[in-house]
Amino acid sequence: MRGEGLGARGEGNPLSGFRPVASWANLRRRAELLRRLRDFFHRHDFLEVETPILSADTVVDRHLDPFHVEFDNRRMWLQTSPEFAMKRLLAAGAKAIYQVTRTLRQGEQGSLHNPEFTMVEWYRAGDGMDEGMQFTSDLCEVMLQCGPAERISYAQAFQEHVGLDPHTADTEVLAAAAKRLGIERPASLSADDRDGWLDLLLVERVRPHLGLKQPVLLYDYPACQATLSRVRPGDPPVAERFELFLSGVELASGYHELLNPAELLKRNERANAQRRADGKTTLPEKSRLIAAMQSGLPAAVGVALGFDRLVMLAVGAKSLAQVMAFPFDRA
Amino acid sequence: MASYNTSEFRKGLKVQFDGDPYSMIECNFVKPGKGQALYKCKLRNLLRNTVIDRTYKSGDSIEAADVEEIKAQYLYHQAGTFVFMDNETFEQYELSAEQVDDGWKYLKEGMVCDMMLFNNNPIAMTPPNHVVLKVEYCEPGVKGDTATNVTKPCKVETGAEFLCPAFVDMGDLIKIDTRTGEYIERAKE
């Protein structure tokens, strides 16, 4: 399958080799793309901002594991994304902001993952799903000289590639589909972990097909996977999220942002309960973002894009290591 | 029993299922940005040489296999059994013809090979990448024909047959790549 397949983990002696892994041609290309990216945001009147990488707050997500350090007996978190701080800026009056920053995530290493990576994140007040997806598609076109993104709903994609409705299918139906499609099931995936089964089917049977000819925006996710996005009521209710795919690679993830602080606290609690069940440590549920949301967050769309992956696709490389001077094994 | 957690997964890891030892020949990390991380692994059964696929969630673990790799000298062959000796402990190990597989083609007395032990029992051997073997029989060499793309069969001292260039003569020493079974060059010693 096409995907995060190719790379291997932790090969070779970590102390040998001082040289960069990426070629100079790729590193020059990387710098050019960064300039083009900043130029694109500048032309669209976005303000470039910088926010802390080390913070007292962290995103509470079942599947994101932040690094932490201690300072003056206080636990500080290395940011898995600059989301909280950027939303505080929005609540404080920002209209359109972006930043290019390093983000860190524990345990994520592979050909499409490096524990430390470069994220481009932007927010624009007043945008809804349509504007958010359009802007993401425009940016992708400018950066990669590709066509506009095709929009496919999560439900359509599952209907086409798995043959079921992801919003209504129960875990039994999802598990049966995985079996029918010959997907290797992780022994520890529990029979009632609906998100786990959806993720397995997405990774194995949906994602490899996305964006092979032109970029694809997958949108309207199952409500149970809303994380920090708004849920649009309806039958079925859907999470107002979208993700951009090109060549089966997930490039960007956008939310029509959740504005309700009480709902955020509820989701944090649920995420921590799942983390406990997964045998993971819990993360702080209260944060300055809650205060920002209580003071009033404007309706907005926020998008995070993996810059290393964008460069990788632009140069036609197969792994992030080929476009990073010093990937984790040489860090 | 020792085990490996997903964070320790890497190529070459030796693990076991149902009592059989496996080597991890591929391990790919896949994760939707907002979802469950999976490790998609390919594992080779070290006894049967078959390959299986296994998918793990982060935090899962696999039982470790007690697999050791040692250097062992080939001593002799008797009634379908190949006998080797660990040069450090002088311990002798026997492998069946099935376990030696194609390796017999290259085995000369005294040759030092890599040997794999599982729970202290030998399960496989690998000859050096290059071995020099004496040609015992082939059609007479064609003098002056230095082309290496014209080949003919030859039989070497181990009894195995290889393809060699037309200029090779009986009694010549030839170097063979044991990974491909291909002729490399004529050798002096």
Coordinates of C-alpha atoms in Angstrom, one line a residue:
Chain A
M1 CA 0.0 0.0 0.0
R2 CA 1.0 3.6 -0.6
G3 CA 1.3 5.5 2.6
E4 CA 3.7 5.9 5.5
G5 CA 5.1 2.6 4.4
L6 CA 8.6 3.0 3.2
G7 CA 10.8 4.1 6.0
A8 CA 12.3 2.1 8.7
R9 CA 12.7 3.0 12.3
G10 CA 15.9 3.6 14.2
E11 CA 18.4 2.1 11.7
G12 CA 22.1 2.5 12.1
N13 CA 24.3 3.8 14.8
P14 CA 22.7 7.0 16.2
L15 CA 26.2 8.5 16.8
S16 CA 27.7 8.0 13.4
G17 CA 27.4 10.5 10.6
F18 CA 27.4 14.3 11.3
R19 CA 26.3 15.1 7.8
P20 CA 22.8 16.2 6.8
V21 CA 20.5 13.5 5.4
A22 CA 18.7 15.8 2.9
S23 CA 20.6 16.8 -0.3
W24 CA 21.5 20.4 -0.7
A25 CA 19.1 20.6 -3.6
N26 CA 16.2 19.6 -1.3
L27 CA 17.3 22.0 1.4
R28 CA 17.4 24.8 -1.1
R29 CA 13.9 23.8 -2.3
R30 CA 12.7 23.8 1.3
A31 CA 13.9 27.4 1.8
E32 CA 12.3 28.5 -1.5
L33 CA 9.0 26.9 -0.4
L34 CA 9.1 28.6 3.0
R35 CA 9.6 32.0 1.2
R36 CA 6.7 31.3 -1.1
L37 CA 4.5 30.3 1.8
R38 CA 5.2 33.5 3.8
D39 CA 4.6 35.5 0.6
F40 CA 1.2 33.8 0.1
F41 CA 0.1 34.6 3.7
H42 CA 1.4 38.1 3.3
R43 CA -0.6 38.7 0.1
H44 CA -3.7 37.5 2.0
D45 CA -3.2 39.9 4.8
F46 CA -2.3 37.4 7.4
L47 CA -0.1 38.5 10.4
E48 CA 2.8 36.3 11.2
V49 CA 2.9 35.5 14.9
E50 CA 5.1 33.5 17.3
T51 CA 3.8 31.7 20.4
P52 CA 5.6 29.7 23.1
I53 CA 6.8 26.1 22.3
L54 CA 7.0 25.5 26.0
S55 CA 3.7 26.2 27.7
A56 CA 1.8 25.4 30.9
D57 CA -1.1 24.2 28.7
T58 CA -1.3 21.4 26.2
V59 CA -3.9 20.0 23.8
V60 CA -5.8 17.1 25.5
D61 CA -6.1 14.4 22.9
R62 CA -6.5 10.7 23.2
H63 CA -3.8 10.1 20.6
L64 CA -1.3 13.0 21.1
D65 CA 1.4 12.5 23.6
P66 CA 3.3 15.7 24.4
F67 CA 6.9 15.8 25.8
H68 CA 7.2 17.6 29.1
V69 CA 9.9 19.3 31.1
E70 CA 10.0 20.6 34.7
F71 CA 10.7 24.2 35.5
D72 CA 10.7 25.5 39.1
N73 CA 8.8 22.4 40.0
R74 CA 6.2 23.2 37.5
R75 CA 5.4 20.8 34.6
M76 CA 5.6 22.6 31.2
W77 CA 4.6 21.0 27.9
L78 CA 6.3 21.2 24.6
Q79 CA 3.5 22.0 22.2
T80 CA 2.0 19.4 19.9
S81 CA 0.5 22.3 17.9
P82 CA 0.3 26.0 18.6
E83 CA -3.5 25.8 18.6
F84 CA -4.2 27.1 22.2
A85 CA -2.0 30.1 22.0
M86 CA -3.2 31.1 18.5
K87 CA -6.8 30.9 19.7
R88 CA -6.0 33.1 22.6
L89 CA -4.7 35.7 20.1
L90 CA -8.0 35.3 18.2
A91 CA -10.0 35.9 21.4
A92 CA -7.8 39.0 22.0
G93 CA -8.8 40.5 18.6
A94 CA -6.6 38.9 15.9
K95 CA -8.4 38.6 12.5
A96 CA -6.1 36.5 10.4
I97 CA -2.9 35.0 11.8
Y98 CA -0.4 32.4 10.8
Q99 CA 2.8 30.9 12.1
V100 CA 5.6 28.5 11.1
T101 CA 6.7 26.7 14.2
R102 CA 8.3 23.5 15.6
T103 CA 5.9 21.1 17.2
L104 CA 6.8 18.0 19.1
R105 CA 5.0 14.7 19.6
Q106 CA 6.2 11.7 21.5
G107 CA 6.4 8.3 19.9
E108 CA 5.8 9.4 16.3
Q109 CA 8.6 8.3 14.1
G110 CA 8.5 6.8 10.6
S111 CA 8.9 7.7 7.0
L112 CA 6.1 10.3 7.4
H113 CA 6.7 11.2 11.0
N114 CA 9.5 12.8 13.0
P115 CA 9.0 13.5 16.7
E116 CA 10.0 17.2 16.0
F117 CA 8.5 18.7 12.9
T118 CA 7.6 22.0 11.3
M119 CA 4.0 23.0 11.4
V120 CA 2.3 25.9 9.5
E121 CA -0.8 26.9 11.3
W122 CA -3.3 29.6 10.4
Y123 CA -6.6 31.0 11.7
R124 CA -9.0 33.4 10.0
A125 CA -12.0 34.9 11.9
G126 CA -15.3 34.8 10.1
D127 CA -14.5 31.8 7.9
G128 CA -16.8 28.8 7.7
M129 CA -16.1 25.3 6.3
D130 CA -16.4 26.5 2.7
E131 CA -14.0 29.4 3.0
G132 CA -11.6 27.4 5.1
M133 CA -11.5 24.6 2.5
Q134 CA -11.1 27.1 -0.4
F135 CA -8.2 28.9 1.2
T136 CA -6.5 25.5 2.0
S137 CA -7.0 24.4 -1.6
D138 CA -5.6 27.8 -2.9
L139 CA -2.5 27.5 -0.7
C140 CA -1.9 23.9 -1.9
E141 CA -2.2 25.0 -5.5
V142 CA 0.3 27.8 -5.1
M143 CA 2.8 25.7 -3.2
L144 CA 2.7 22.6 -5.2
Q145 CA 1.5 23.9 -8.6
C146 CA -1.3 21.3 -8.5
G147 CA -4.9 21.6 -9.5
P148 CA -7.7 22.7 -7.1
A149 CA -8.6 20.2 -4.4
E150 CA -11.6 17.9 -5.0
R151 CA -14.0 17.8 -2.0
I152 CA -15.1 14.3 -0.9
S153 CA -17.1 13.8 2.4
Y154 CA -15.9 11.2 4.9
A155 CA -19.1 9.4 4.3
Q156 CA -18.7 9.3 0.5
A157 CA -15.1 8.1 0.8
F158 CA -16.1 5.3 3.1
Q159 CA -19.1 4.4 0.9
E160 CA -16.8 4.2 -2.1
H161 CA -13.8 2.4 -0.7
V162 CA -15.2 0.4 2.3
G163 CA -18.8 0.1 1.2
L164 CA -20.5 1.3 4.4
D165 CA -21.9 4.4 6.1
P166 CA -19.3 5.4 8.7
H167 CA -21.8 7.5 10.7
T168 CA -24.3 4.7 11.3
A169 CA -22.3 1.5 11.1
D170 CA -21.7 -0.1 14.5
T171 CA -18.4 -1.6 15.5
E172 CA -19.6 -5.1 14.6
V173 CA -20.2 -3.9 11.0
L174 CA -16.9 -2.1 10.9
A175 CA -15.0 -5.2 12.2
A176 CA -16.8 -7.4 9.6
A177 CA -15.8 -5.0 6.8
A178 CA -12.2 -5.0 7.9
K179 CA -12.3 -8.8 7.9
R180 CA -13.9 -9.0 4.5
L181 CA -11.3 -6.6 3.1
G182 CA -8.5 -8.8 4.5
I183 CA -7.2 -6.1 6.8
E184 CA -4.8 -7.3 9.5
R185 CA -6.5 -6.5 12.8
P186 CA -4.4 -5.5 15.8
A187 CA -5.1 -8.1 18.5
S188 CA -5.5 -5.4 21.1
L189 CA -8.1 -3.4 19.1
S190 CA -11.1 -3.9 21.3
A191 CA -14.5 -4.8 19.8
D192 CA -16.2 -1.7 21.1
D193 CA -13.5 0.9 20.1
R194 CA -15.5 2.5 17.3
D195 CA -12.9 5.3 16.6
G196 CA -10.2 2.6 16.5
W197 CA -12.0 0.6 13.8
L198 CA -12.8 3.8 11.8
D199 CA -9.1 4.8 11.9
L200 CA -8.0 1.3 10.9
L201 CA -10.3 1.3 7.8
L202 CA -9.3 4.9 7.0
V203 CA -5.6 4.1 7.1
E204 CA -5.8 0.8 5.3
R205 CA -8.5 1.3 2.7
V206 CA -9.5 4.9 2.3
R207 CA -6.4 7.1 2.6
P208 CA -4.3 5.2 0.0
H209 CA -6.8 6.3 -2.6
L210 CA -7.0 10.0 -1.7
G211 CA -5.3 12.6 -3.9
L212 CA -3.7 10.4 -6.5
K213 CA -4.6 12.7 -9.4
Q214 CA -5.4 16.0 -7.6
P215 CA -5.5 17.0 -4.0
V216 CA -8.5 15.8 -2.0
L217 CA -10.3 17.6 0.9
L218 CA -12.0 15.0 3.1
Y219 CA -14.6 16.7 5.2
D220 CA -17.5 16.2 7.7
Y221 CA -16.0 13.6 10.1
P222 CA -17.9 11.4 12.5
A223 CA -19.1 13.4 15.4
C224 CA -17.2 11.2 17.8
Q225 CA -13.9 12.4 16.2
A226 CA -14.6 16.1 16.6
T227 CA -11.7 16.9 18.9
L228 CA -11.6 20.7 18.9
S229 CA -14.0 21.2 16.0
R230 CA -17.6 22.2 16.0
V231 CA -20.3 19.5 15.6
R232 CA -23.0 20.5 13.1
P233 CA -26.3 19.1 14.4
G234 CA -28.3 17.0 11.9
D235 CA -29.0 13.4 10.9
P236 CA -26.3 12.3 11.4
P237 CA -24.5 15.1 13.2
V238 CA -21.0 15.6 11.8
A239 CA -17.7 17.2 13.0
E240 CA -16.9 20.2 10.9
R241 CA -13.4 19.1 10.2
F242 CA -11.5 18.6 6.9
E243 CA -8.2 17.1 5.9
L244 CA -6.1 17.7 2.8
F245 CA -4.6 14.6 1.1
L246 CA -2.2 14.4 -1.8
S247 CA -0.7 11.1 -3.1
G248 CA -2.3 9.3 -0.1
V249 CA -0.4 11.6 2.3
E250 CA -2.3 13.7 4.9
L251 CA -1.0 17.2 4.4
A252 CA -3.3 19.5 6.5
S253 CA -6.1 19.3 9.0
G254 CA -8.7 22.0 9.5
Y255 CA -11.4 22.8 12.0
H256 CA -14.4 25.0 12.0
E257 CA -13.4 25.8 15.6
L258 CA -15.4 24.8 18.7
L259 CA -16.3 28.0 20.6
N260 CA -18.1 26.6 23.6
P261 CA -15.8 26.3 26.7
A262 CA -18.2 24.0 28.6
E263 CA -18.2 21.6 25.6
L264 CA -14.3 21.8 25.5
L265 CA -14.1 20.8 29.2
K266 CA -16.5 17.9 28.5
R267 CA -14.4 16.7 25.6
N268 CA -11.2 17.1 27.6
E269 CA -12.7 14.9 30.3
R270 CA -13.7 12.3 27.7
A271 CA -10.2 12.3 26.1
N272 CA -8.6 11.8 29.5
A273 CA -11.0 8.9 30.3
Q274 CA -9.9 7.3 27.0
R275 CA -6.3 8.0 27.8
R276 CA -6.7 6.3 31.2
A277 CA -8.3 3.3 29.5
D278 CA -5.4 3.2 27.0
G279 CA -3.0 3.1 30.0
K280 CA -1.7 6.6 29.3
T281 CA -1.2 9.6 31.7
T282 CA -3.9 12.2 31.8
L283 CA -3.3 15.8 30.6
P284 CA -4.5 19.1 32.3
E285 CA -8.1 19.8 31.4
K286 CA -8.1 23.4 32.4
S287 CA -6.1 25.9 30.4
R288 CA -5.9 29.6 29.5
L289 CA -7.8 28.6 26.3
I290 CA -10.9 28.0 28.4
A291 CA -10.6 31.6 29.8
A292 CA -10.2 32.9 26.2
M293 CA -13.3 31.0 25.1
Q294 CA -15.2 32.3 28.1
S295 CA -14.3 35.8 27.1
G296 CA -15.5 35.1 23.5
L297 CA -13.8 33.4 20.6
P298 CA -14.9 34.6 17.2
A299 CA -16.2 32.0 14.7
A300 CA -13.1 30.9 12.8
V301 CA -11.4 28.2 10.8
G302 CA -8.0 27.0 11.9
V303 CA -5.7 24.8 9.8
A304 CA -2.5 23.0 10.6
L305 CA -0.2 21.9 7.7
G306 CA 2.8 19.6 7.9
F307 CA 5.5 21.7 6.2
D308 CA 8.0 18.8 6.0
R309 CA 5.5 16.6 4.2
L310 CA 4.7 19.5 1.8
V311 CA 8.4 19.8 0.9
M312 CA 8.6 16.0 0.6
L313 CA 5.8 16.0 -2.0
A314 CA 7.1 19.0 -3.8
V315 CA 10.5 17.3 -4.4
G316 CA 9.0 13.9 -5.0
A317 CA 10.8 12.3 -2.0
K318 CA 9.5 9.2 -0.2
S319 CA 10.3 10.1 3.4
L320 CA 10.6 13.2 5.5
A321 CA 14.3 12.4 6.2
Q322 CA 15.1 13.3 2.6
V323 CA 13.9 16.9 3.2
M324 CA 15.2 17.5 6.8
A325 CA 18.8 18.4 7.5
F326 CA 18.9 16.3 10.7
P327 CA 15.9 13.9 11.2
F328 CA 15.5 12.4 14.6
D329 CA 18.1 9.6 14.1
R330 CA 20.7 12.3 13.6
A331 CA 19.3 14.9 15.9
Chain B
M1 CA 9.3 -13.5 29.8
A2 CA 11.0 -10.5 28.1
S3 CA 9.0 -8.6 25.6
Y4 CA 9.3 -5.6 23.2
N5 CA 7.0 -2.6 23.3
T6 CA 6.0 -0.9 20.1
S7 CA 8.4 1.9 20.9
E8 CA 11.3 -0.6 20.6
F9 CA 10.1 -2.1 17.3
R10 CA 12.8 -1.9 14.6
K11 CA 14.2 -4.0 11.8
G12 CA 16.0 -7.1 12.9
L13 CA 14.2 -7.5 16.2
K14 CA 13.8 -11.1 17.1
V15 CA 10.4 -12.1 18.5
Q16 CA 8.3 -15.2 18.9
F17 CA 4.8 -16.4 18.4
D18 CA 3.5 -19.9 19.2
G19 CA 7.0 -21.0 20.0
D20 CA 8.5 -20.0 16.6
P21 CA 11.2 -17.4 16.3
Y22 CA 10.6 -14.4 13.9
S23 CA 12.7 -11.6 12.7
M24 CA 11.1 -8.2 12.1
I25 CA 12.0 -7.4 8.5
E26 CA 9.9 -4.3 8.2
C27 CA 8.1 -2.0 10.6
N28 CA 6.1 1.0 9.4
F29 CA 4.6 3.6 11.6
V30 CA 1.2 4.9 10.3
K31 CA -1.0 7.4 12.1
P32 CA -3.9 9.6 11.0
G33 CA -3.0 13.0 12.4
K34 CA -5.9 12.8 14.9
G35 CA -6.1 9.1 15.3
Q36 CA -4.8 5.8 16.5
A37 CA -1.1 5.0 15.8
L38 CA -0.5 1.7 14.1
Y39 CA 2.7 -0.3 13.5
K40 CA 2.5 -2.4 10.4
C41 CA 5.1 -5.1 10.6
K42 CA 6.4 -7.9 8.4
L43 CA 8.0 -10.8 10.3
R44 CA 10.0 -13.7 8.9
N45 CA 9.7 -17.1 10.5
L46 CA 13.3 -18.1 11.1
L47 CA 12.5 -21.8 11.0
R48 CA 10.2 -21.9 7.9
N49 CA 11.3 -18.7 6.1
T50 CA 7.6 -17.7 5.6
V51 CA 6.6 -14.1 6.1
I52 CA 3.6 -12.9 8.0
D53 CA 2.0 -9.5 8.4
R54 CA 1.0 -8.2 11.9
T55 CA -0.5 -4.8 12.9
Y56 CA 0.0 -3.4 16.4
K57 CA -1.4 -0.4 18.2
S58 CA 1.1 1.8 20.0
G59 CA 1.6 0.4 23.5
D60 CA 1.2 -3.3 22.4
S61 CA 4.1 -5.7 22.9
I62 CA 5.5 -8.9 21.5
E63 CA 7.3 -11.7 23.3
A64 CA 11.1 -11.5 22.7
A65 CA 12.9 -14.5 21.2
D66 CA 16.1 -15.8 22.7
V67 CA 18.0 -15.6 19.4
E68 CA 21.8 -15.4 19.4
E69 CA 24.1 -14.9 16.4
I70 CA 27.5 -16.6 16.7
K71 CA 30.5 -17.4 14.4
A72 CA 30.9 -21.1 13.8
Q73 CA 33.4 -23.1 11.8
Y74 CA 32.2 -25.8 9.4
L75 CA 33.8 -29.2 10.3
Y76 CA 32.2 -31.9 8.2
H77 CA 29.1 -33.4 6.7
Q78 CA 27.8 -36.9 7.6
A79 CA 24.6 -38.6 6.6
G80 CA 22.5 -35.4 6.0
T81 CA 23.9 -33.7 9.0
F82 CA 26.3 -30.7 8.9
V83 CA 28.5 -30.2 11.9
F84 CA 29.9 -26.8 13.0
M85 CA 31.9 -25.7 16.0
D86 CA 31.8 -22.5 18.0
N87 CA 35.5 -21.4 17.8
E88 CA 35.3 -19.8 21.3
T89 CA 33.5 -22.4 23.3
F90 CA 34.4 -25.5 21.1
E91 CA 30.7 -26.4 21.4
Q92 CA 29.6 -28.4 18.4
Y93 CA 26.3 -27.7 16.6
E94 CA 24.5 -29.8 14.0
L95 CA 22.2 -28.6 11.3
S96 CA 20.1 -30.7 9.0
A97 CA 20.3 -30.4 5.2
E98 CA 17.0 -28.6 5.3
Q99 CA 18.3 -26.0 7.7
V100 CA 21.5 -25.5 5.8
D101 CA 19.4 -25.1 2.6
D102 CA 21.5 -23.8 -0.3
G103 CA 24.4 -23.2 2.0
W104 CA 25.9 -26.6 1.3
K105 CA 27.0 -25.3 -2.1
Y106 CA 29.6 -23.1 -0.4
L107 CA 30.7 -25.1 2.6
K108 CA 34.4 -26.0 2.7
E109 CA 36.0 -27.5 5.7
G110 CA 37.2 -24.8 8.2
M111 CA 35.0 -22.1 6.7
V112 CA 33.7 -19.6 9.3
C113 CA 30.0 -19.0 9.0
D114 CA 27.3 -17.0 10.8
M115 CA 25.1 -19.2 12.8
M116 CA 21.8 -18.4 14.5
L117 CA 20.8 -20.1 17.8
F118 CA 17.3 -20.1 19.1
N119 CA 17.1 -21.1 22.8
N120 CA 20.7 -22.3 22.3
N121 CA 19.8 -24.6 19.5
P122 CA 21.2 -24.0 16.0
I123 CA 18.5 -23.0 13.5
A124 CA 20.3 -21.6 10.5
M125 CA 23.7 -20.7 9.0
T126 CA 24.8 -18.1 6.5
P127 CA 28.1 -18.5 4.6
P128 CA 30.4 -15.5 4.1
N129 CA 29.3 -13.2 1.3
H130 CA 32.2 -14.3 -0.9
V131 CA 33.7 -17.7 -1.1
V132 CA 36.5 -19.1 -3.3
L133 CA 35.9 -22.6 -4.7
K134 CA 38.0 -24.9 -6.9
V135 CA 36.6 -25.9 -10.3
E136 CA 36.6 -29.7 -10.6
Y137 CA 35.0 -30.1 -13.9
C138 CA 34.0 -27.9 -16.9
E139 CA 34.4 -27.8 -20.6
P140 CA 38.0 -26.8 -21.5
G141 CA 38.6 -23.0 -21.3
V142 CA 38.6 -20.9 -24.5
K143 CA 41.9 -19.2 -24.5
G144 CA 41.8 -15.5 -25.3
D145 CA 38.0 -15.2 -24.8
T146 CA 37.9 -12.7 -22.0
A147 CA 34.2 -12.0 -22.3
T148 CA 32.4 -12.6 -19.1
N149 CA 29.0 -12.7 -20.6
V150 CA 29.5 -16.0 -22.4
T151 CA 29.0 -18.6 -19.7
K152 CA 29.1 -22.3 -19.2
P153 CA 28.4 -24.6 -16.3
C154 CA 31.1 -25.8 -14.0
K155 CA 31.2 -28.2 -11.1
V156 CA 33.2 -27.1 -8.0
E157 CA 34.8 -29.0 -5.1
T158 CA 31.6 -28.9 -3.0
G159 CA 29.7 -30.7 -5.7
A160 CA 27.6 -27.7 -6.6
E161 CA 27.3 -26.3 -10.1
F162 CA 27.6 -22.7 -11.0
L163 CA 27.8 -20.7 -14.3
C164 CA 31.3 -19.3 -15.1
P165 CA 32.8 -17.5 -18.1
A166 CA 34.1 -19.6 -21.0
F167 CA 37.8 -18.9 -20.2
V168 CA 37.6 -20.7 -16.9
D169 CA 39.5 -24.0 -16.8
M170 CA 39.5 -27.0 -14.6
G171 CA 41.6 -26.5 -11.5
D172 CA 40.9 -22.7 -11.5
L173 CA 39.8 -21.0 -8.3
I174 CA 36.6 -18.9 -8.7
K175 CA 35.0 -16.4 -6.4
I176 CA 31.3 -16.8 -5.9
D177 CA 28.8 -14.3 -4.3
T178 CA 26.8 -16.6 -1.9
R179 CA 23.9 -14.2 -1.8
T180 CA 23.2 -14.5 -5.5
G181 CA 25.1 -17.7 -6.5
E182 CA 26.9 -15.7 -9.2
Y183 CA 30.4 -15.8 -10.4
I184 CA 32.5 -12.7 -9.5
E185 CA 36.0 -13.4 -10.7
R186 CA 38.9 -15.8 -10.9
A187 CA 40.9 -16.0 -7.6
K188 CA 44.5 -16.6 -6.9
E189 CA 44.6 -18.5 -3.6

